[in-house]
XYZ file of N, CA, C and O in Angstrom:
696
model
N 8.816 -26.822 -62.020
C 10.090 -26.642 -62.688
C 9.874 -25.914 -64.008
O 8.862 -26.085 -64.688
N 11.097 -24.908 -64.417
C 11.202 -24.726 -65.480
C 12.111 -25.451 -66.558
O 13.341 -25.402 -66.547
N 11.142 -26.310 -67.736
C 11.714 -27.026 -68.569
C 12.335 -25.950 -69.893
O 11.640 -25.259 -70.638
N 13.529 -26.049 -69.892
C 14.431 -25.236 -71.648
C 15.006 -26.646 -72.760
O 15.756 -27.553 -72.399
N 14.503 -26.503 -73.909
C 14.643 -27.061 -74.651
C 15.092 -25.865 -75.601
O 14.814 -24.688 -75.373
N 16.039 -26.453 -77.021
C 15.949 -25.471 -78.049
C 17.106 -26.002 -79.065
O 17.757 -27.028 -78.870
N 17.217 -25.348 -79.904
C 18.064 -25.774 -81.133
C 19.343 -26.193 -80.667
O 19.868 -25.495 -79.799
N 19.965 -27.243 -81.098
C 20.857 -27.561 -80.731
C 22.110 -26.946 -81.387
O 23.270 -26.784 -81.007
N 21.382 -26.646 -82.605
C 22.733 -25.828 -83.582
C 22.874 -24.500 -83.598
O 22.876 -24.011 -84.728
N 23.006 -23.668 -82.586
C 22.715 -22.237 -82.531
C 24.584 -21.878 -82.784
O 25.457 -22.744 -82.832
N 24.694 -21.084 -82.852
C 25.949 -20.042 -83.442
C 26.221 -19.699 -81.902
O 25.468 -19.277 -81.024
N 28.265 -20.210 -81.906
C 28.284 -19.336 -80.303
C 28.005 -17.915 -80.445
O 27.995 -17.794 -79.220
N 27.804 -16.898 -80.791
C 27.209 -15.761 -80.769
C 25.766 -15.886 -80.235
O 25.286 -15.309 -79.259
N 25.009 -17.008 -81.315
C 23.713 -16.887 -80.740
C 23.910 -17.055 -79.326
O 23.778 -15.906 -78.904
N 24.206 -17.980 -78.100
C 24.314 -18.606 -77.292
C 25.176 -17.464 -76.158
O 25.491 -17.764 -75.006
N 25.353 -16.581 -76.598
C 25.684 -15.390 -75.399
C 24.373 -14.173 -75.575
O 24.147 -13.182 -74.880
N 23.557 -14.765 -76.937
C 22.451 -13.721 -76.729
C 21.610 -13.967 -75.624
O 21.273 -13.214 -74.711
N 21.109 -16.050 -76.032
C 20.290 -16.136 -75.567
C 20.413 -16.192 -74.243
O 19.471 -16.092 -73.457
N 21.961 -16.406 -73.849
C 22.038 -16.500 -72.193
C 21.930 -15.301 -71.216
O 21.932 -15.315 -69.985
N 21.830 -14.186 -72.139
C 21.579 -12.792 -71.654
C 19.961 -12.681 -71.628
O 19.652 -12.045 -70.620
N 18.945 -13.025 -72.284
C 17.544 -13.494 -72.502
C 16.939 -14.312 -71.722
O 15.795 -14.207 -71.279
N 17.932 -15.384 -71.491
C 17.202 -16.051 -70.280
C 17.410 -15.727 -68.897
O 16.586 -15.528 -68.004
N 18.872 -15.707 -68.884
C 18.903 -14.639 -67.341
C 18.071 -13.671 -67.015
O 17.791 -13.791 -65.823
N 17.483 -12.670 -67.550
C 16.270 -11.839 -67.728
C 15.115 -12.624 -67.446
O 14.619 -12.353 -66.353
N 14.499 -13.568 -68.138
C 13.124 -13.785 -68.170
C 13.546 -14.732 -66.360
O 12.808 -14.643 -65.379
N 14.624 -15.392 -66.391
C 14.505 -16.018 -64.958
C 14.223 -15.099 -63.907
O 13.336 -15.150 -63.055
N 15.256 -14.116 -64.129
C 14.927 -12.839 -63.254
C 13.669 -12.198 -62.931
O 13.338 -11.721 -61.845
N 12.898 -12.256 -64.197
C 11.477 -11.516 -63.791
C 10.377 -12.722 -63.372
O 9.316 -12.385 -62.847
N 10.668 -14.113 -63.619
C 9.707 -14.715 -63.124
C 9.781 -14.831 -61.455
O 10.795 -14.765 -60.762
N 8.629 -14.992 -61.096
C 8.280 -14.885 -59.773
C 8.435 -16.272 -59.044
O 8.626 -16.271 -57.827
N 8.353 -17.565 -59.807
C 8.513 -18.842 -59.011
C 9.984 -18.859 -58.253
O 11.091 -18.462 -58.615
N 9.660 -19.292 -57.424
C 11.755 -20.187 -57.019
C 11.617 -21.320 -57.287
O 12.186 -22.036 -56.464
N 10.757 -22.247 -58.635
C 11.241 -23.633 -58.888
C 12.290 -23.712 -59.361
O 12.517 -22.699 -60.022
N 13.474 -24.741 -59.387
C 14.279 -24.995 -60.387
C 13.937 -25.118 -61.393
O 12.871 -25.647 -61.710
N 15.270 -24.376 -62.599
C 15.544 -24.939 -64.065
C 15.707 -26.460 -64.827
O 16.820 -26.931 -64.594
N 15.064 -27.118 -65.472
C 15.823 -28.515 -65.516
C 16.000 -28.234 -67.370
O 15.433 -27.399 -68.074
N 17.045 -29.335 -67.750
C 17.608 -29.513 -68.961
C 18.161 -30.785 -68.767
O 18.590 -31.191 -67.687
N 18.147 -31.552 -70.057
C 19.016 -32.942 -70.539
C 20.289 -32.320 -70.555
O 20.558 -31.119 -70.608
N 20.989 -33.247 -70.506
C 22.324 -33.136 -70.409
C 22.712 -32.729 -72.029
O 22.023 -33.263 -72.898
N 23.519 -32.037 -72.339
C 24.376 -31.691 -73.639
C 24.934 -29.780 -73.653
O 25.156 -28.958 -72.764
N 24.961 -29.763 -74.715
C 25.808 -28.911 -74.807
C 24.685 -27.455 -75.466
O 23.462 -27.379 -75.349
N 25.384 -26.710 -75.968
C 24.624 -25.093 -75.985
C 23.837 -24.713 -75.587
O 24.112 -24.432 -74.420
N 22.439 -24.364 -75.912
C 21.106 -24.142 -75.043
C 21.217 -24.670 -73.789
O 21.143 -23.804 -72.917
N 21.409 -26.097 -73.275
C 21.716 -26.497 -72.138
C 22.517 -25.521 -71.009
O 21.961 -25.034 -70.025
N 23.920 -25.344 -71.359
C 24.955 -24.381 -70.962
C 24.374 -23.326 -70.638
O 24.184 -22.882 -69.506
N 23.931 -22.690 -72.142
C 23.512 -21.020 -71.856
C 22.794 -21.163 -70.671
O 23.284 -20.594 -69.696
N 21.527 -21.914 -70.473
C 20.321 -21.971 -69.626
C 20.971 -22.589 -68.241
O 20.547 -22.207 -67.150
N 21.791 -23.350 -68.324
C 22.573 -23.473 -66.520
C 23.494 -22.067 -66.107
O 23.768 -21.788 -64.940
N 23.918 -21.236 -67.302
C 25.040 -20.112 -66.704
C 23.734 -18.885 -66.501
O 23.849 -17.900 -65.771
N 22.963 -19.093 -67.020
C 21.594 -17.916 -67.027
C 21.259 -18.468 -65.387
O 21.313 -17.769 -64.375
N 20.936 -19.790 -65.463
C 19.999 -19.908 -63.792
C 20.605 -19.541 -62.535
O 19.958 -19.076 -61.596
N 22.397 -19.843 -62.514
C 22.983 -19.210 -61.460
C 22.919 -17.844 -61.807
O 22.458 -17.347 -60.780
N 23.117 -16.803 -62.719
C 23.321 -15.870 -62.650
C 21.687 -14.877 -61.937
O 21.557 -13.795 -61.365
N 20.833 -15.832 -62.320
C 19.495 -15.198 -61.697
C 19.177 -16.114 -60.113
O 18.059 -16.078 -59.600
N 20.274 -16.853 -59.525
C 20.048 -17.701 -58.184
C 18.896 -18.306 -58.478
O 17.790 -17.946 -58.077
N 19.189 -19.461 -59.354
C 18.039 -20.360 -59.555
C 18.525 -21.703 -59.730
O 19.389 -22.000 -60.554
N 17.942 -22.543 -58.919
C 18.540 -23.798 -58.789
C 18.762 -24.221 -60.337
O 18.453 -23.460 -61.254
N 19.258 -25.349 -60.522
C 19.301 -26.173 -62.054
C 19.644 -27.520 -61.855
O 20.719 -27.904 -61.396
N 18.711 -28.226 -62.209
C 18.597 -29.438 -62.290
C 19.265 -30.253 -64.059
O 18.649 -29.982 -65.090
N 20.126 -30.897 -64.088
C 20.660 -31.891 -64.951
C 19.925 -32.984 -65.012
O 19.637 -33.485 -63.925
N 19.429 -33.645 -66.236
C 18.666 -34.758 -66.376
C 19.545 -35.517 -66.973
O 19.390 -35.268 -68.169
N 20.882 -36.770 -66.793
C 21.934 -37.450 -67.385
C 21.190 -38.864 -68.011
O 20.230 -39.396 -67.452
N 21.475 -39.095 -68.587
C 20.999 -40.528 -69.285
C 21.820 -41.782 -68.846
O 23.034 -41.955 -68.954
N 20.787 -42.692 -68.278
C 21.331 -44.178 -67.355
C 21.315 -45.606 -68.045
O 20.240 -45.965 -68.526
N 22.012 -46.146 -68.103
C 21.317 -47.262 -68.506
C 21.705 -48.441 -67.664
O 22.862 -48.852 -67.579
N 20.387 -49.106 -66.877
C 20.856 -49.913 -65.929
C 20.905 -49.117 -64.457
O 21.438 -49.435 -63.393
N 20.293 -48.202 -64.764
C 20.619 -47.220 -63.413
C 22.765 -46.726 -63.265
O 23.371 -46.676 -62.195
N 23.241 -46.522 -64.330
C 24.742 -46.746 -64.688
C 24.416 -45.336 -65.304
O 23.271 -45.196 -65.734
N 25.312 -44.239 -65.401
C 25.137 -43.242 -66.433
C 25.764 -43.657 -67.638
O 26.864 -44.210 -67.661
N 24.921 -43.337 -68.868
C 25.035 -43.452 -70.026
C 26.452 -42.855 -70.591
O 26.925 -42.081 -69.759
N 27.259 -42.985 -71.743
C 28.098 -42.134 -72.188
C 27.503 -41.576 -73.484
O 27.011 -42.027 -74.519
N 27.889 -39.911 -72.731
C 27.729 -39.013 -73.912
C 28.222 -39.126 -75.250
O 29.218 -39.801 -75.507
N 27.498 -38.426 -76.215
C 28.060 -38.147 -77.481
C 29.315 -37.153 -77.025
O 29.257 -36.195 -76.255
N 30.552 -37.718 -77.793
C 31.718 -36.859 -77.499
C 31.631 -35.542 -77.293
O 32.208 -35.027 -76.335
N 30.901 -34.831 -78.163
C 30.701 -33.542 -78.377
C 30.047 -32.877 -77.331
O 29.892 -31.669 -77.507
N 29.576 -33.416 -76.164
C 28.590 -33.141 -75.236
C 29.552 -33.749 -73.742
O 29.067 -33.773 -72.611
N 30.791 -34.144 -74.044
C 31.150 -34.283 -72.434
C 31.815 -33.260 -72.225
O 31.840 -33.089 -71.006
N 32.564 -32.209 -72.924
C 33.154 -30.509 -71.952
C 31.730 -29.910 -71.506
O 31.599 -29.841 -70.284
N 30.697 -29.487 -72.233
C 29.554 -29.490 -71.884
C 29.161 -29.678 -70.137
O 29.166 -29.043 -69.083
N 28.815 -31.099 -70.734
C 28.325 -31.619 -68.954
C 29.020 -31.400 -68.190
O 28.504 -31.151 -67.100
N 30.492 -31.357 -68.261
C 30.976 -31.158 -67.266
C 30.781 -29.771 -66.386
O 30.872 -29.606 -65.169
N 30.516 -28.946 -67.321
C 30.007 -27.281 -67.093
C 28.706 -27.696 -66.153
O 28.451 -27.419 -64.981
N 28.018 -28.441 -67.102
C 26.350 -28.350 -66.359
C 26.388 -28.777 -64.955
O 25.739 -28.364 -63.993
N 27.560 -29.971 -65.067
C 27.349 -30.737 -63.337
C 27.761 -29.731 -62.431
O 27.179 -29.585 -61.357
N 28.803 -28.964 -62.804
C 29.190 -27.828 -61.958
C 28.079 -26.881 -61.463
O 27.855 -26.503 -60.313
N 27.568 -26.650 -62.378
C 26.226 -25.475 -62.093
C 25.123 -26.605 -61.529
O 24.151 -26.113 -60.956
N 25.156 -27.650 -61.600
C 23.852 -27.816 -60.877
C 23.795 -28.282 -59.111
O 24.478 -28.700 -58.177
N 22.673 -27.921 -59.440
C 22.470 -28.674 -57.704
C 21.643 -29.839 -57.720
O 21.312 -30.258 -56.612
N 21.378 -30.240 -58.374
C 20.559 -31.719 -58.680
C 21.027 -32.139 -59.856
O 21.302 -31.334 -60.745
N 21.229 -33.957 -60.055
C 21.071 -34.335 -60.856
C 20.311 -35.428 -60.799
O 20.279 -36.307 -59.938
N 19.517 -35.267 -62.085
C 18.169 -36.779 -62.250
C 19.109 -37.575 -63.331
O 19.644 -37.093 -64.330
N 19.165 -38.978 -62.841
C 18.654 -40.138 -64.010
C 17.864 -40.358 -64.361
O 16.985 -40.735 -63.586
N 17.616 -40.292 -65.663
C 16.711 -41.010 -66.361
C 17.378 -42.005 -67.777
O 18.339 -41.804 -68.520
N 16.360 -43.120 -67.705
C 16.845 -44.279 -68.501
C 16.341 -43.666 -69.954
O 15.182 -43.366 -70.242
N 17.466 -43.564 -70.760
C 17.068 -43.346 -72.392
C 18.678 -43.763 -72.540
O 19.511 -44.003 -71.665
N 18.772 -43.756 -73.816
C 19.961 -43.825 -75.249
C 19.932 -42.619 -76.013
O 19.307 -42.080 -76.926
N 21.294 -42.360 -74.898
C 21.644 -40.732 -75.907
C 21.970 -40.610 -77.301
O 22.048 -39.605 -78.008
N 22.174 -42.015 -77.603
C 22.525 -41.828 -79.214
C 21.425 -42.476 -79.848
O 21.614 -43.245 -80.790
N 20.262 -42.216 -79.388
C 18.784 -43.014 -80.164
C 18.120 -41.079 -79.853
O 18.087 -40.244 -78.949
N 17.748 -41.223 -81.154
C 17.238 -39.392 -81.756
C 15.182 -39.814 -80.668
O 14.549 -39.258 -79.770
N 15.015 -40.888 -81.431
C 13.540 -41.699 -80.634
C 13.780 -40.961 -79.031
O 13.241 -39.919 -78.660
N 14.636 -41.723 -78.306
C 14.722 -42.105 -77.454
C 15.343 -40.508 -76.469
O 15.259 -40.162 -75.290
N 15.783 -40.065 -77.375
C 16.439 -38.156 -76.570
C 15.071 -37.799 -77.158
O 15.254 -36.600 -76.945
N 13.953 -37.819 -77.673
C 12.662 -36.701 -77.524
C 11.652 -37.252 -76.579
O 10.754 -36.490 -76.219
N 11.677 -38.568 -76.091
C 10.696 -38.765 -75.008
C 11.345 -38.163 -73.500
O 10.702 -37.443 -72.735
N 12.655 -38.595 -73.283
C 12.929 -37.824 -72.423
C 12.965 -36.607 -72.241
O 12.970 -36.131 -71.106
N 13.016 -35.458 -73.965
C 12.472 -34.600 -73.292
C 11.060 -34.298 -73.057
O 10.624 -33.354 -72.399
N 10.319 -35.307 -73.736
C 8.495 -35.258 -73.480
C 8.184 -35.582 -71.918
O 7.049 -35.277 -71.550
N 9.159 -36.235 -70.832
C 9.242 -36.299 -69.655
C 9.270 -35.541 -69.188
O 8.337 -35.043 -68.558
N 10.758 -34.984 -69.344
C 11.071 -33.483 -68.416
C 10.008 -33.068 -68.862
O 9.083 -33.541 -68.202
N 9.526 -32.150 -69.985
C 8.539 -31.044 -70.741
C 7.217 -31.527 -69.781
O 6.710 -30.599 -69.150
N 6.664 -32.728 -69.616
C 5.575 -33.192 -68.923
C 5.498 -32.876 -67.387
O 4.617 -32.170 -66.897
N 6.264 -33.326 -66.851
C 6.599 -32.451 -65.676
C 6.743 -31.186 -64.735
O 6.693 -31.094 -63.508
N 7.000 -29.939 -66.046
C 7.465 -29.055 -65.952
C 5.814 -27.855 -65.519
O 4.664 -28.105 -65.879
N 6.170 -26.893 -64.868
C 5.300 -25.830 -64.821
C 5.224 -24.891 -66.010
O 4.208 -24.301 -66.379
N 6.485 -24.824 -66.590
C 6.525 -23.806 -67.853
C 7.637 -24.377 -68.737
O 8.606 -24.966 -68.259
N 7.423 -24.143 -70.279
C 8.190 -24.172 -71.182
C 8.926 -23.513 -71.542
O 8.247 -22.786 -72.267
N 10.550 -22.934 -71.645
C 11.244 -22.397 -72.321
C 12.056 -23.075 -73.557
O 12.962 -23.908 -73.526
N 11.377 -22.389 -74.736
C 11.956 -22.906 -76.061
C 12.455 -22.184 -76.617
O 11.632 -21.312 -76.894
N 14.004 -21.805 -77.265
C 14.609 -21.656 -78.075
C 14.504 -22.255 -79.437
O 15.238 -23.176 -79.794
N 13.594 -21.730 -80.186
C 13.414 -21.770 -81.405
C 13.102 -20.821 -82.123
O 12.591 -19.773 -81.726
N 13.507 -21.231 -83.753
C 13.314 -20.203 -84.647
C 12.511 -20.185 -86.021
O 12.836 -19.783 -87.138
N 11.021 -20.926 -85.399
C 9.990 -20.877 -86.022
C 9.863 -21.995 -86.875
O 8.710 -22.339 -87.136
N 10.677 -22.557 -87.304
C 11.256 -23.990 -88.217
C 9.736 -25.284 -87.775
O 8.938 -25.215 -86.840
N 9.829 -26.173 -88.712
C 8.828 -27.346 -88.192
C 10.012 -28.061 -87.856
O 11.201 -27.754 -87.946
N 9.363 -29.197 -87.404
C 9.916 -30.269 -86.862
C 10.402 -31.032 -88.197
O 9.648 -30.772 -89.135
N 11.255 -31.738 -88.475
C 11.882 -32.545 -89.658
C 12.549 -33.731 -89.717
O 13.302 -34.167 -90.588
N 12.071 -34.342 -88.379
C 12.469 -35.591 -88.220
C 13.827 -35.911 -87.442
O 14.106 -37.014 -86.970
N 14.929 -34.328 -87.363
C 15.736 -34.582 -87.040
C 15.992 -33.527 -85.422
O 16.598 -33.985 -84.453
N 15.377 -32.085 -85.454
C 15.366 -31.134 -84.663
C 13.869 -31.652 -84.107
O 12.979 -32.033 -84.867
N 13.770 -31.609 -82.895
C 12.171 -31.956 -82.700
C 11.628 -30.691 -81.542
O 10.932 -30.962 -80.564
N 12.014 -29.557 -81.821
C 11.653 -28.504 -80.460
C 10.148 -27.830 -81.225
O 9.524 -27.155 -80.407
N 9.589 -27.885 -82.385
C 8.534 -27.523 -82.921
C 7.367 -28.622 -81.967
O 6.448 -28.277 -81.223
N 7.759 -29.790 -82.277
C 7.224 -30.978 -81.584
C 6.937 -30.728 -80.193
O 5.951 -30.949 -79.490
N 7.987 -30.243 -79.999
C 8.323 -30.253 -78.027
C 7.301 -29.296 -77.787
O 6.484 -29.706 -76.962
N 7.040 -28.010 -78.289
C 6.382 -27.106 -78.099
C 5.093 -27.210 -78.002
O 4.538 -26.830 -76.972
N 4.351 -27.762 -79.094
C 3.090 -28.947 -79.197
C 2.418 -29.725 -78.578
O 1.201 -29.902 -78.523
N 3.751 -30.475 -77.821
C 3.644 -31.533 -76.836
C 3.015 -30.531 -75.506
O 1.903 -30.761 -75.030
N 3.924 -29.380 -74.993
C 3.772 -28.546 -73.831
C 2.375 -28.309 -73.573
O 1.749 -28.503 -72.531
N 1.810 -27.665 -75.164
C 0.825 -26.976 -75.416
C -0.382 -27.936 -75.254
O -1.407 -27.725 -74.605
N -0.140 -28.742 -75.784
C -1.444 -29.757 -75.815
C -1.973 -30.312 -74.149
O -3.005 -30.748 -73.638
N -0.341 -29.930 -73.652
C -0.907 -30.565 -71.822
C -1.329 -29.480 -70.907
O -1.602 -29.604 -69.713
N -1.350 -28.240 -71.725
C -1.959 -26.879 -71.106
C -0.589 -25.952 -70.276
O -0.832 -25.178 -69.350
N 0.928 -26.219 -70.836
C 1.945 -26.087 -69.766
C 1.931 -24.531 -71.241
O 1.610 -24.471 -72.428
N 2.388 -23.718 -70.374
C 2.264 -22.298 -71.035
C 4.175 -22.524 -71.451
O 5.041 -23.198 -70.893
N 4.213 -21.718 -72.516
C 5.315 -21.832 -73.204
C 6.101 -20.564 -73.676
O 5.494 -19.837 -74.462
N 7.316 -20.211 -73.324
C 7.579 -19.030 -73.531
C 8.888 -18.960 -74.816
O 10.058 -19.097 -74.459
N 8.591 -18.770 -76.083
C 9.561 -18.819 -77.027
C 10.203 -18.207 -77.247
O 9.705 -17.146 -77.622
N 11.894 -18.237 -77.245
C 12.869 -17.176 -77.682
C 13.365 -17.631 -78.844
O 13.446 -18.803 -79.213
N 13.821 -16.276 -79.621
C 14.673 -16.341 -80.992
C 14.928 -14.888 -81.011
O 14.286 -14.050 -81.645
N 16.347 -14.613 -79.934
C 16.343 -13.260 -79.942
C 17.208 -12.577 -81.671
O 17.843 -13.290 -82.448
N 16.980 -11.272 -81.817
C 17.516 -10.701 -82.934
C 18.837 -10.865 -82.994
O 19.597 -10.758 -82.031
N 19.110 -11.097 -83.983
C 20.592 -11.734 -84.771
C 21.269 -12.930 -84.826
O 22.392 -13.194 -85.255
N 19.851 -14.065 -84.000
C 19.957 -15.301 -83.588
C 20.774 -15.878 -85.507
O 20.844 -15.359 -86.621
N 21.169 -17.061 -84.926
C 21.282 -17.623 -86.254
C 21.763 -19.181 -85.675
O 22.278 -19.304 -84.563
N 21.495 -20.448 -86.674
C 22.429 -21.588 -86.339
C 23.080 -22.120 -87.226
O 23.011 -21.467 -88.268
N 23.746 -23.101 -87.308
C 24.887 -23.545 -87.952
C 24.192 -24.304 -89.144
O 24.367 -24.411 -90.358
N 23.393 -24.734 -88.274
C 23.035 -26.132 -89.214
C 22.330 -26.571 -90.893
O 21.113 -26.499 -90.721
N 22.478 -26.794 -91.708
C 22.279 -26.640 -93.380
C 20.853 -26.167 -93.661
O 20.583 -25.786 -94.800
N 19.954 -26.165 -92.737
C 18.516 -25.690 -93.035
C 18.372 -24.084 -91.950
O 17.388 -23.541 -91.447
N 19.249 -23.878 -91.941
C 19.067 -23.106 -91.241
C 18.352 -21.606 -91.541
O 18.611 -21.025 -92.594
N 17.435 -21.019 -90.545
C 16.707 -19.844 -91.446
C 17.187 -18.713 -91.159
O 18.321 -18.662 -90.682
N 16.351 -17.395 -91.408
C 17.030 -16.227 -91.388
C 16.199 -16.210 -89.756
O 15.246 -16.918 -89.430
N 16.767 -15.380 -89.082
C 15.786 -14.907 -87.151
C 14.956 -14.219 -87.205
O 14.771 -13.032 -87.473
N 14.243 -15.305 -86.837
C 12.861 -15.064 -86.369
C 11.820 -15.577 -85.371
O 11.110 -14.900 -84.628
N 11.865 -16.765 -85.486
C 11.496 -17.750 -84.468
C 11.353 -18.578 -83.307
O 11.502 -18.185 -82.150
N 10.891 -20.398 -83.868
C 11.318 -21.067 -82.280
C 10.839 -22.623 -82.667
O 9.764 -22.787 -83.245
N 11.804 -23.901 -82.274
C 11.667 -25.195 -81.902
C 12.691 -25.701 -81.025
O 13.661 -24.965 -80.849
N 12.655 -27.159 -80.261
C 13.027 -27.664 -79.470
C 14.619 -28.950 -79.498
O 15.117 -29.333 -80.557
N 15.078 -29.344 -78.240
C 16.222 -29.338 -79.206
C 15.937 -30.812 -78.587
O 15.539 -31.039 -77.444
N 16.285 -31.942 -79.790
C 16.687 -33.157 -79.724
C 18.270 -33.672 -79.667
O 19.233 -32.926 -79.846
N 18.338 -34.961 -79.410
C 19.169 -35.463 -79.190
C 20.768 -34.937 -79.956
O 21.891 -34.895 -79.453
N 20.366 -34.635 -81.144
C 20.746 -35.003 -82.519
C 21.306 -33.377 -82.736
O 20.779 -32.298 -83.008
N 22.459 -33.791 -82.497
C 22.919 -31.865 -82.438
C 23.934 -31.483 -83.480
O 24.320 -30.318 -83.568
C-alpha cells in the first residue's frame, strides 16, 4: 500500500495543487497497490480524488471504538463522507480521534504497513502538535522509501506557518 500523510492545514489552493501532484506521481508509479489514509479532511480528500483519477484503489482507515465507529471531529464529517464515496475499502482501527497521542500511532500503523510513504510537508519539525516530520522518521527508520511533496506556491493556514518549501505529516489535530 501506498501510505499519504501531510499537513493538515494546507490552503484550499494548496490542496488543488497537491491533488494535481499526486495524481501524477500515482500515475507514474508502477504498483497497483491501493492508496490508504485516516479518515479526515484535506490531504486525505486531495489523495482519495488523485487515486480515482489515476484508477487506484483507496482504502479509508475510520476510527472504532468497541469495534463501533468513532465520531469525527465536526470539521472532518463533509470530508469522510467524500472519502467513503471514493473508497473501495474501509479499515477499522481502534484509536480516539480526539486524542492528538492516539491519531499519530494510527498513523505509525498505517505508515508501518505501507510499501511507500507519501508526505505532504513543508520542511517544518515536528512541534508537538503537527507530527508528519515524525511520521517521516518513523517511515525512514523502517527502511519504507518516502516520497515528499511541497509543491510551489504551497502555503497553510496555520500560525507557524512557513514560506514553500518543504515537508511533514499530518496528525490528528488539524
Amino acid at each position: 500500500m501506498i501510505a499519504v500523510v501531510g499537513h493538515a492545514d494546507v490552503t484550499t489552493e494548496t490542496l488543488g495543487l497537491l491533488e494535481a501532484e499526486l495524481t501524477a506521481l500515482l500515475e507514474r508509479d508502477t504498483g497497483d497497490e491501493p492508496g490508504v489514509v485516516r479518515a479526515g479532511g484535506g490531504v486525505a480528500v486531495a489523495f482519495g480524488r488523485a487515486a480515482r483519477r489515476a484508477g487506484r484503489a483507496l482504502v479509508v482507515v475510520i476510527p472504532t471504538s468497541g469495534m463501533v465507529p468513532a465520531l469525527l471531529p465536526e470539521r472532518d464529517r463533509v470530508p469522510i463522507g467524500e472519502l467513503l464515496l471514493l473508497a473501495r475499502w474501509v479499515r477499522l482501527l481502534t484509536y480516539d480521534p480526539a486524542d492528538r497521542d492516539a491519531c499519530v500511532g494510527a498513523d505509525e500503523e498505517i505508515v508501518a504497513g505501507a510499501r511507500r510513504l507519501v508526505a505532504v510537508w513543508d520542511g517544518s519539525p515536528s512541534d508537538g502538535r503537527d507530527a508528519t516530520a515524525h511520521l517521516i522518521a518513523f517511515a525512514r527508520a523502517r527502511g519504507i522509501p518516502v516520497d515528499v511533496l511541497w509543491p510551489a506556491g504551497a502555503a497553510r493556514t496555520g500560525p507557524r506557518a512557513l514560506p514553500s518549501h518543504g515537508g511533514e505529516a499530518r496528525a490528528c489535530r488539524r
